PDB file of C-alpha atoms in Angstrom:
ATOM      1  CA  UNK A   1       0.000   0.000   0.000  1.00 89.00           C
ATOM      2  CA  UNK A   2       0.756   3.693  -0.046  1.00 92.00           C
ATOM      3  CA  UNK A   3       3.240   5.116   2.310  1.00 94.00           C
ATOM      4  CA  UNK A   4       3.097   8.570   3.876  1.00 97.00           C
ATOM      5  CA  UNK A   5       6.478  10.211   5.538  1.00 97.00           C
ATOM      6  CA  UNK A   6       6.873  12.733   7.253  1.00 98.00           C
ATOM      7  CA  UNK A   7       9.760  14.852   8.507  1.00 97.00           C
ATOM      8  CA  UNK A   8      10.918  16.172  10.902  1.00 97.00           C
ATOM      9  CA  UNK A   9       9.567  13.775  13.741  1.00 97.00           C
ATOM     10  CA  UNK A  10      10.001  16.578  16.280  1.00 97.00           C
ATOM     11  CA  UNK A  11      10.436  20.177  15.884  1.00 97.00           C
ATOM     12  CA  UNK A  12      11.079  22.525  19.015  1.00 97.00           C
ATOM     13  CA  UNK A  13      10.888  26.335  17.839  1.00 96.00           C
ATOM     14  CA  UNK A  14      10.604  29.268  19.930  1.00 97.00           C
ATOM     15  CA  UNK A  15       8.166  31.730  19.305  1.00 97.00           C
ATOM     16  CA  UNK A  16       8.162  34.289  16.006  1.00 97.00           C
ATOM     17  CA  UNK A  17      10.289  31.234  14.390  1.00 97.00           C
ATOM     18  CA  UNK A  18       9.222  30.105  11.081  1.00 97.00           C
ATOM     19  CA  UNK A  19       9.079  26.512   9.965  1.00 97.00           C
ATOM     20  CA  UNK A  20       8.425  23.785   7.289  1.00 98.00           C
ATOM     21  CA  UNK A  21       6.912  20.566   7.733  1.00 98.00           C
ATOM     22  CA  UNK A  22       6.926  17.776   4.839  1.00 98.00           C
ATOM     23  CA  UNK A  23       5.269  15.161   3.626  1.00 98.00           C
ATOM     24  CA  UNK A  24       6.508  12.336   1.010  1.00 98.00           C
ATOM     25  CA  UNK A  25       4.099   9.725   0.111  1.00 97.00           C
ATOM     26  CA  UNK A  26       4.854   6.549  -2.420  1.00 96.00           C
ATOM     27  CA  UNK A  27       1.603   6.755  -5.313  1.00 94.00           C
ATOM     28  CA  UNK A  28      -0.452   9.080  -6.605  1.00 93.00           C
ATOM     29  CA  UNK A  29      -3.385  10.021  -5.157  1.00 93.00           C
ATOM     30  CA  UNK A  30      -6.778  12.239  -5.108  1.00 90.00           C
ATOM     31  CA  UNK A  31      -6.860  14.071  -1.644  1.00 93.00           C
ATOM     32  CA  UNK A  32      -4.323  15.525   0.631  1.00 96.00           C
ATOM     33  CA  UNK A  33      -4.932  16.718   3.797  1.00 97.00           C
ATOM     34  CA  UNK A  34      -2.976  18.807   6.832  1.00 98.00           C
ATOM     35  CA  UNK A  35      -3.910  18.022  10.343  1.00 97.00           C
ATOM     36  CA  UNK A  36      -3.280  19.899  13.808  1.00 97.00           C
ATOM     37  CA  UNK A  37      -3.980  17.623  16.366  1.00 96.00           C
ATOM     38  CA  UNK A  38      -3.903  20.038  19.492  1.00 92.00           C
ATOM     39  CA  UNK A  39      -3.091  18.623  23.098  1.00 89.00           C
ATOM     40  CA  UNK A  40      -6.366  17.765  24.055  1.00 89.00           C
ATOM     41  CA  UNK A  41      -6.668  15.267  21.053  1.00 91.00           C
ATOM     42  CA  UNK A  42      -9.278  17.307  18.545  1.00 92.00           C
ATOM     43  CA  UNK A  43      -7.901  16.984  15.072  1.00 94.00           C
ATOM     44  CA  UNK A  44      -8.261  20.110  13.576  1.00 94.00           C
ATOM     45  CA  UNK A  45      -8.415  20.345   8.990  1.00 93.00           C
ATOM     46  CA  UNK A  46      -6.061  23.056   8.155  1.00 96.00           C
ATOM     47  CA  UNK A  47      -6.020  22.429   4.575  1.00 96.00           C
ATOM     48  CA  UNK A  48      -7.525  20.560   1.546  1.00 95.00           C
ATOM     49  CA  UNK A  49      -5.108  20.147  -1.167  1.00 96.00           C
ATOM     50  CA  UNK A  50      -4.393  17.913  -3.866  1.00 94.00           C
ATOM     51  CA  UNK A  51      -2.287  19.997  -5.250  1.00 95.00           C
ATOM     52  CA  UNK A  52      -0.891  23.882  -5.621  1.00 97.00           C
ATOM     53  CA  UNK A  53      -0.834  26.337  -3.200  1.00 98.00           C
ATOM     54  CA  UNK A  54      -3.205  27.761  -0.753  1.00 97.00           C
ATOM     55  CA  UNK A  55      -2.871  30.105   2.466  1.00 98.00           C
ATOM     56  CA  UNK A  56      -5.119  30.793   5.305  1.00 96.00           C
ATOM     57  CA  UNK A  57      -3.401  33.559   8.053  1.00 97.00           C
ATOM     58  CA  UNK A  58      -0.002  32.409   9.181  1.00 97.00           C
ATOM     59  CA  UNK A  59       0.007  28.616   7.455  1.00 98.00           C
ATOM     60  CA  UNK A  60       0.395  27.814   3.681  1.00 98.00           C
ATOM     61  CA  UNK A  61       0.841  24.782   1.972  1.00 98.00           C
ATOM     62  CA  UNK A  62       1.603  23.763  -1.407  1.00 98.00           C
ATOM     63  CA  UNK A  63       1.430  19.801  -3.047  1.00 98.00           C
ATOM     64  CA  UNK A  64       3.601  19.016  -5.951  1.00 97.00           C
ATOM     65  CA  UNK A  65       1.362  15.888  -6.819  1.00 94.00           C
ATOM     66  CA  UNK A  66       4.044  15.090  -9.639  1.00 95.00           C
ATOM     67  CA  UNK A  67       6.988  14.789  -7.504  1.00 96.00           C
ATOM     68  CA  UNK A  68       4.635  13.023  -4.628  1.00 97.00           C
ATOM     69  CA  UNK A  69       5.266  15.520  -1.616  1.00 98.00           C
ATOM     70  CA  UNK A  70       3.156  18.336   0.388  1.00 98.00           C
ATOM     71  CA  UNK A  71       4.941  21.341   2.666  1.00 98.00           C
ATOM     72  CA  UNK A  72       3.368  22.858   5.566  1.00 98.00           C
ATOM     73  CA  UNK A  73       4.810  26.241   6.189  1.00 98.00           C
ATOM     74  CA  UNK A  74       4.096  27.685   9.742  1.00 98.00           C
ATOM     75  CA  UNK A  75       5.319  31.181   9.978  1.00 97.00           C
ATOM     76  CA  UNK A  76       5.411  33.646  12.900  1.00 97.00           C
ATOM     77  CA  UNK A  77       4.724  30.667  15.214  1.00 97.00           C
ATOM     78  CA  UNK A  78       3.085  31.161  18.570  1.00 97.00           C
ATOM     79  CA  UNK A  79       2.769  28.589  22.080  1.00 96.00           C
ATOM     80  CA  UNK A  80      -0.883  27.989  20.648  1.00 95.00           C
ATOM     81  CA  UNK A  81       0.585  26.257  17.451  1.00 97.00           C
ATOM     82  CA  UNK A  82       2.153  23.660  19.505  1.00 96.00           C
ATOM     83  CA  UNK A  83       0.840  19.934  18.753  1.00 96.00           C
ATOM     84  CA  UNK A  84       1.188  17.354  16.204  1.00 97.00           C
ATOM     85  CA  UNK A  85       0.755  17.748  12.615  1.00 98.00           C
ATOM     86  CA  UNK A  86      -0.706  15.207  10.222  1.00 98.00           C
ATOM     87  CA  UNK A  87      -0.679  14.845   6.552  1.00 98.00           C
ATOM     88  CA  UNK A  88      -2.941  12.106   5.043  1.00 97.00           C
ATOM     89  CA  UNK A  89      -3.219  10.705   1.404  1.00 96.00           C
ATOM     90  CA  UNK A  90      -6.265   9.192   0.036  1.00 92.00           C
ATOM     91  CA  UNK A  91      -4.830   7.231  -3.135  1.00 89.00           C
ATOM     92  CA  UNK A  92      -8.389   6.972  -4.577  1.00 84.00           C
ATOM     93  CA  UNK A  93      -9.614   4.317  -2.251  1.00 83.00           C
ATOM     94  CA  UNK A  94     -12.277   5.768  -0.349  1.00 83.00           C
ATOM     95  CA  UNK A  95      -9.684   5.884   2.876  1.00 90.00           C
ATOM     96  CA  UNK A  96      -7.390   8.664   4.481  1.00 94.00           C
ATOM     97  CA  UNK A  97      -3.661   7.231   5.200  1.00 95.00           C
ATOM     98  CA  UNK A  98      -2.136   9.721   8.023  1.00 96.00           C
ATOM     99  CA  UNK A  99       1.616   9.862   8.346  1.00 96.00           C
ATOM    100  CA  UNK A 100       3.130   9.591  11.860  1.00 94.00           C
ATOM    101  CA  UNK A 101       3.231  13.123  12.386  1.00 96.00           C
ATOM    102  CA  UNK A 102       5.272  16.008  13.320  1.00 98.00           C
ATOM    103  CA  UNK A 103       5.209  16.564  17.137  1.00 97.00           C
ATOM    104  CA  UNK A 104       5.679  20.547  17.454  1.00 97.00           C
ATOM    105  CA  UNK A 105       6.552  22.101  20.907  1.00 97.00           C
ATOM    106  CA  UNK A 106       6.704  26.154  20.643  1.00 97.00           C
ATOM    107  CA  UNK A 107       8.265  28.198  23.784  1.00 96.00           C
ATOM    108  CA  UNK A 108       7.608  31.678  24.883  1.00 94.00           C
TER     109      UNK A 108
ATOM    110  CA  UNK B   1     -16.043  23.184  15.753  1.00 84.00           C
ATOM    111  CA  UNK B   2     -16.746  20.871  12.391  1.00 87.00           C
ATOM    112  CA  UNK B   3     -20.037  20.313  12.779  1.00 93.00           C
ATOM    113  CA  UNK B   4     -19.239  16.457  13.515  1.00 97.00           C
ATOM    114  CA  UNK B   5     -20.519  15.340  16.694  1.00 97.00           C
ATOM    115  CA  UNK B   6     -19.397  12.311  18.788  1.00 98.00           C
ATOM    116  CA  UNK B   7     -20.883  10.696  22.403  1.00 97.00           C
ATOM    117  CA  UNK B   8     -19.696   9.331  24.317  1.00 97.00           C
ATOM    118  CA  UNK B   9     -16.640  11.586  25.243  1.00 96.00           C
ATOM    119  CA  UNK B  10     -14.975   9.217  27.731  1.00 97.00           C
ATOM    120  CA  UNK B  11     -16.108   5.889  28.091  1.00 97.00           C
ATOM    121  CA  UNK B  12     -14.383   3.488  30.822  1.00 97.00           C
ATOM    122  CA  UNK B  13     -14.937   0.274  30.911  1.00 97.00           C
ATOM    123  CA  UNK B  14     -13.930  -3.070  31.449  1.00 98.00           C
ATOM    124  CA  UNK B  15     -12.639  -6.577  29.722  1.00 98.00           C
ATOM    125  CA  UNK B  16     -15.095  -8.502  28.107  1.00 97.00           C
ATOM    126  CA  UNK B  17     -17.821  -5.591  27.277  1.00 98.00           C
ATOM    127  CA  UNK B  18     -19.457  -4.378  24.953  1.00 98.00           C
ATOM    128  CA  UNK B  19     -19.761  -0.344  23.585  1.00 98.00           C
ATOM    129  CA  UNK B  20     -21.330   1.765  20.874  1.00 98.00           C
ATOM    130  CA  UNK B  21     -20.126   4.482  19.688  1.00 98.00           C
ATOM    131  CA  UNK B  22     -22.095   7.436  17.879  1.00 98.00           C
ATOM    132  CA  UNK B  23     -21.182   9.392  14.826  1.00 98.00           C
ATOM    133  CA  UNK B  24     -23.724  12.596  13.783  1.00 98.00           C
ATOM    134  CA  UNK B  25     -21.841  13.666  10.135  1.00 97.00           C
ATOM    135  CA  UNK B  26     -22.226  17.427   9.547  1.00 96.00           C
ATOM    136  CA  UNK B  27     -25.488  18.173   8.241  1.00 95.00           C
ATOM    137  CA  UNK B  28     -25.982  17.209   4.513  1.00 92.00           C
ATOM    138  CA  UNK B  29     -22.515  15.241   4.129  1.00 95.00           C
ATOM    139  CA  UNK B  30     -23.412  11.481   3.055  1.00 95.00           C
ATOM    140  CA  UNK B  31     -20.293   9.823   4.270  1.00 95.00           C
ATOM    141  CA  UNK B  32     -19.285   8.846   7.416  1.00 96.00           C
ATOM    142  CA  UNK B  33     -16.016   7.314   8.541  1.00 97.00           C
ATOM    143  CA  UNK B  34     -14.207   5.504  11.619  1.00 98.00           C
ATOM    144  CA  UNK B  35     -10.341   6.033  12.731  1.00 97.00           C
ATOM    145  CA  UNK B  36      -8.908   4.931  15.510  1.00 97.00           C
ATOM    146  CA  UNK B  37      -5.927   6.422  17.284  1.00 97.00           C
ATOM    147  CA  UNK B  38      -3.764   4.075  19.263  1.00 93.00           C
ATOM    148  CA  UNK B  39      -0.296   4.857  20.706  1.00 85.00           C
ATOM    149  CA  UNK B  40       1.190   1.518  18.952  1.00 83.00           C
ATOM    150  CA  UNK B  41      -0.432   1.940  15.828  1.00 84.00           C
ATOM    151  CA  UNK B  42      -0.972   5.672  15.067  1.00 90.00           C
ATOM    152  CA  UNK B  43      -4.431   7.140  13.046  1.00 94.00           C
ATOM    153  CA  UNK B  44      -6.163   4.187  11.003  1.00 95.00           C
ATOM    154  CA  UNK B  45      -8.573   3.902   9.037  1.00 95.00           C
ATOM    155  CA  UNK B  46     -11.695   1.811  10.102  1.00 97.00           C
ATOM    156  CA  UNK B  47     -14.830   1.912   7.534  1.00 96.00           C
ATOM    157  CA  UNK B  48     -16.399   3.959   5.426  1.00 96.00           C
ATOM    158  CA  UNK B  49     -20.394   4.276   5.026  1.00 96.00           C
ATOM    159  CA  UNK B  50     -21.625   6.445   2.439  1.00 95.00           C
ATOM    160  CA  UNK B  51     -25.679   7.185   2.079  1.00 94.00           C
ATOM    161  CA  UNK B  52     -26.465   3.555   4.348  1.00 95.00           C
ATOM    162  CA  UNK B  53     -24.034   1.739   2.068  1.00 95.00           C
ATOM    163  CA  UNK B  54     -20.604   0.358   3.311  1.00 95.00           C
ATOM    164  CA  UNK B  55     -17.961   1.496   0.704  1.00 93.00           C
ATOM    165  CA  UNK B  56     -14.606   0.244   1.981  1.00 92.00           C
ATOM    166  CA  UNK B  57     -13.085  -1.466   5.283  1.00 93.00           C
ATOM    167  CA  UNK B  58      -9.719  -1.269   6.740  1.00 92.00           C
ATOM    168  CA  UNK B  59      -7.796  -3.868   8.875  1.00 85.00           C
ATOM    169  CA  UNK B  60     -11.187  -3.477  11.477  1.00 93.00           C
ATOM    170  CA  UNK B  61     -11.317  -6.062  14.018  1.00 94.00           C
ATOM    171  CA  UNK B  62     -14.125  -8.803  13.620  1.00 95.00           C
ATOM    172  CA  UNK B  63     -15.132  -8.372  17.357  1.00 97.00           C
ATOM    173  CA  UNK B  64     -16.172  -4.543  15.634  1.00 97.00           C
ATOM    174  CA  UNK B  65     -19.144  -3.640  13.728  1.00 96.00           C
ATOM    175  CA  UNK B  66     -20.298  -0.342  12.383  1.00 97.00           C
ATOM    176  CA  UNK B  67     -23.435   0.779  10.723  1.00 97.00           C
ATOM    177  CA  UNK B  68     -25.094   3.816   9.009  1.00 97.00           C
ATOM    178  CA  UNK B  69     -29.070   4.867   9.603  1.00 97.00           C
ATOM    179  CA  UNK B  70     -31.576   5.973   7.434  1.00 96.00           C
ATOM    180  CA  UNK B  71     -30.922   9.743   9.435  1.00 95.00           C
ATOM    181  CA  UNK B  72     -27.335   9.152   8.302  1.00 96.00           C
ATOM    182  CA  UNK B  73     -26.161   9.189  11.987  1.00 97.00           C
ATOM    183  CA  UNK B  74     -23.788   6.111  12.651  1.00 98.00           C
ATOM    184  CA  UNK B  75     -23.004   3.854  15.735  1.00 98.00           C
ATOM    185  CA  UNK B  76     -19.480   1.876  16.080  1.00 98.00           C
ATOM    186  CA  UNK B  77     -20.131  -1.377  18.123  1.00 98.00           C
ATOM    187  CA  UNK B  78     -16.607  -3.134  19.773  1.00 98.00           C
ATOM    188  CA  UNK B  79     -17.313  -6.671  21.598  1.00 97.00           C
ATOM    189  CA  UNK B  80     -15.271  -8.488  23.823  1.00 97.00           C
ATOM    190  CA  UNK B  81     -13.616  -5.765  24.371  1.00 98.00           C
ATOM    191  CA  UNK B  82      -9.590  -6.098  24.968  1.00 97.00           C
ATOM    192  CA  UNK B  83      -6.778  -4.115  26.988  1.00 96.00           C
ATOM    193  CA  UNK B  84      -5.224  -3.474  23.511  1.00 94.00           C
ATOM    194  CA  UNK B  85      -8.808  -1.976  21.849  1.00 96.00           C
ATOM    195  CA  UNK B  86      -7.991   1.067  24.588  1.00 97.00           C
ATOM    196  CA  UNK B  87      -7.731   4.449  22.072  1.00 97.00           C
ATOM    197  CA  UNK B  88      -9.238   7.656  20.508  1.00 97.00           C
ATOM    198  CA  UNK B  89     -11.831   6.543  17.848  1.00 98.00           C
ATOM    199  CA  UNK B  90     -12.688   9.487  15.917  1.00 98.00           C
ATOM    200  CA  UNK B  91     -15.656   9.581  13.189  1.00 98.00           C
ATOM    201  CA  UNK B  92     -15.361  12.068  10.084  1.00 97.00           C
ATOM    202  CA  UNK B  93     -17.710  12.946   7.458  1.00 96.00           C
ATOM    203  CA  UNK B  94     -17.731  14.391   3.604  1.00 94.00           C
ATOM    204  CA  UNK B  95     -19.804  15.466   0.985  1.00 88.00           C
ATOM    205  CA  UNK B  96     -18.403  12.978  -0.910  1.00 74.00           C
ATOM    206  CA  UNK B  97     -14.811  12.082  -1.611  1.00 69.00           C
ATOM    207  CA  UNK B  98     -13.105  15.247  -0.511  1.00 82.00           C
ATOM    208  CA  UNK B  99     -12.565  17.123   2.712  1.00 91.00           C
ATOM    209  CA  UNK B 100     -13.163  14.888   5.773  1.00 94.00           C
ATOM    210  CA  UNK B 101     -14.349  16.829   8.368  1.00 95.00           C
ATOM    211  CA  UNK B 102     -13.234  15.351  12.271  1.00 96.00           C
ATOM    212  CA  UNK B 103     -15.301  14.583  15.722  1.00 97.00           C
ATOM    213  CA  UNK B 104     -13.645  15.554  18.509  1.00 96.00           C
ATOM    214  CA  UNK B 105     -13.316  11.915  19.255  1.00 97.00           C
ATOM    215  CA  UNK B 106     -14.258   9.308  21.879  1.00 97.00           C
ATOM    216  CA  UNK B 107     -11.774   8.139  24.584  1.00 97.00           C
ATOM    217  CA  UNK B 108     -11.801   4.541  25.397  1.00 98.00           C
ATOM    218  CA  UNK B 109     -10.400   2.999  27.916  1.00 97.00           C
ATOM    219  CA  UNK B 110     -10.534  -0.839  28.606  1.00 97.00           C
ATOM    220  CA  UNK B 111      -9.470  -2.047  32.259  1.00 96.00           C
TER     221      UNK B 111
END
């Protein structure tokens, strides 16, 4: 089946730092989605994207579907954005396949 | 808040039982998944209902069941239950095959 990567495992940023999270996964496929999943377990859609590029406030992402990878860009970061961050493939199966995640800790 | 909705939040409980689970999808999205979060096993899928109609199944235990109504609500049913079925089973729900919309999730946990 597919496989979904991502990297870094952990991040630790202080605040106002900017980072980028990725995402590598093995086929094609027909949905992409980015995932907060703050500390009290509520997984939170940042983003729907396939492909290109799309922003909302401080995150952007963009999905290169030909080269089979997505980036999360968090800029500006606060304590708030702290959490782990998901990216999940659907490879046209009816099924979301979530990556391990990207556990980020931000300090005042 | 997605507009999915999830009870219990906690549920506690012991070897051997039985639970259900309920799933209300956001109102006028026809499909309704199951995940299930574990510490060993990370976010996986369970089953997908769309519109009454199962539509694909992941590696879901026998000992679980799941089922959609006619008011599109779902329940997820775990038997005999086990230390190891201890976890964060979340339901989503789309329009159709694109953004998956997430319940704040149930808590189980089997003593």
């Amino acid at each position: 089946g597919i496989q979904v990567e991502q990297s870094p495992p952990d991040l630790i940023l202080q605040e106002g730092a900017n980072s980028t999270l990725r995402c590598n996964f093995s086929d094609s496929v027909n949905n992409l989605q980015w995932f907060h999943q703050n500390p009290w377990g509520q997984l939170i859609n940042l983003f729907y994207i396939p492909s290109g590029t799309k922003q909302n406030g401080r995150l952007s992402a963009t999905t290169v579907a030909t080269e089979r990878y997505s980036l999360l860009y968090i800029s500006s970061s606060q304590t708030t954005d702290s959490g782990v961050y998901f990216c999940a493939v659907d490879p046209n199966t009816d099924k979301l396949i979530f990556g391990t995640g990207t556990r980020l800790q931000v300090f005042p | 808040d997605s507009g999915v909705t999830q009870t219990p939040k906690h549920l506690i409980t012991a070897t051997g039982q039985r639970v259900t689970l309920r799933c209300s999808p956001r109102s006028g999205d026809l499909s309704v998944y199951w995940y299930q979060q574990s510490l060993d096993q990370g976010l996986q899928f369970l089953i997908h209902y769309y519109n009454g109609e199962e539509r694909a199944k992941g590696n879901i235990l026998e000992r679980f069941s799941a089922q959609q109504f006619p008011d599109l609500h779902s329940e997820l049913n775990l038997s005999s239950l086990e230390l190891g079925d201890s976890a964060l089973y979340f339901c989503a729900s789309s329009v159709g095959g694109d953004t998956q919309y997430f319940g704040p999730g149930t808590r189980l946990t089997v003593l």
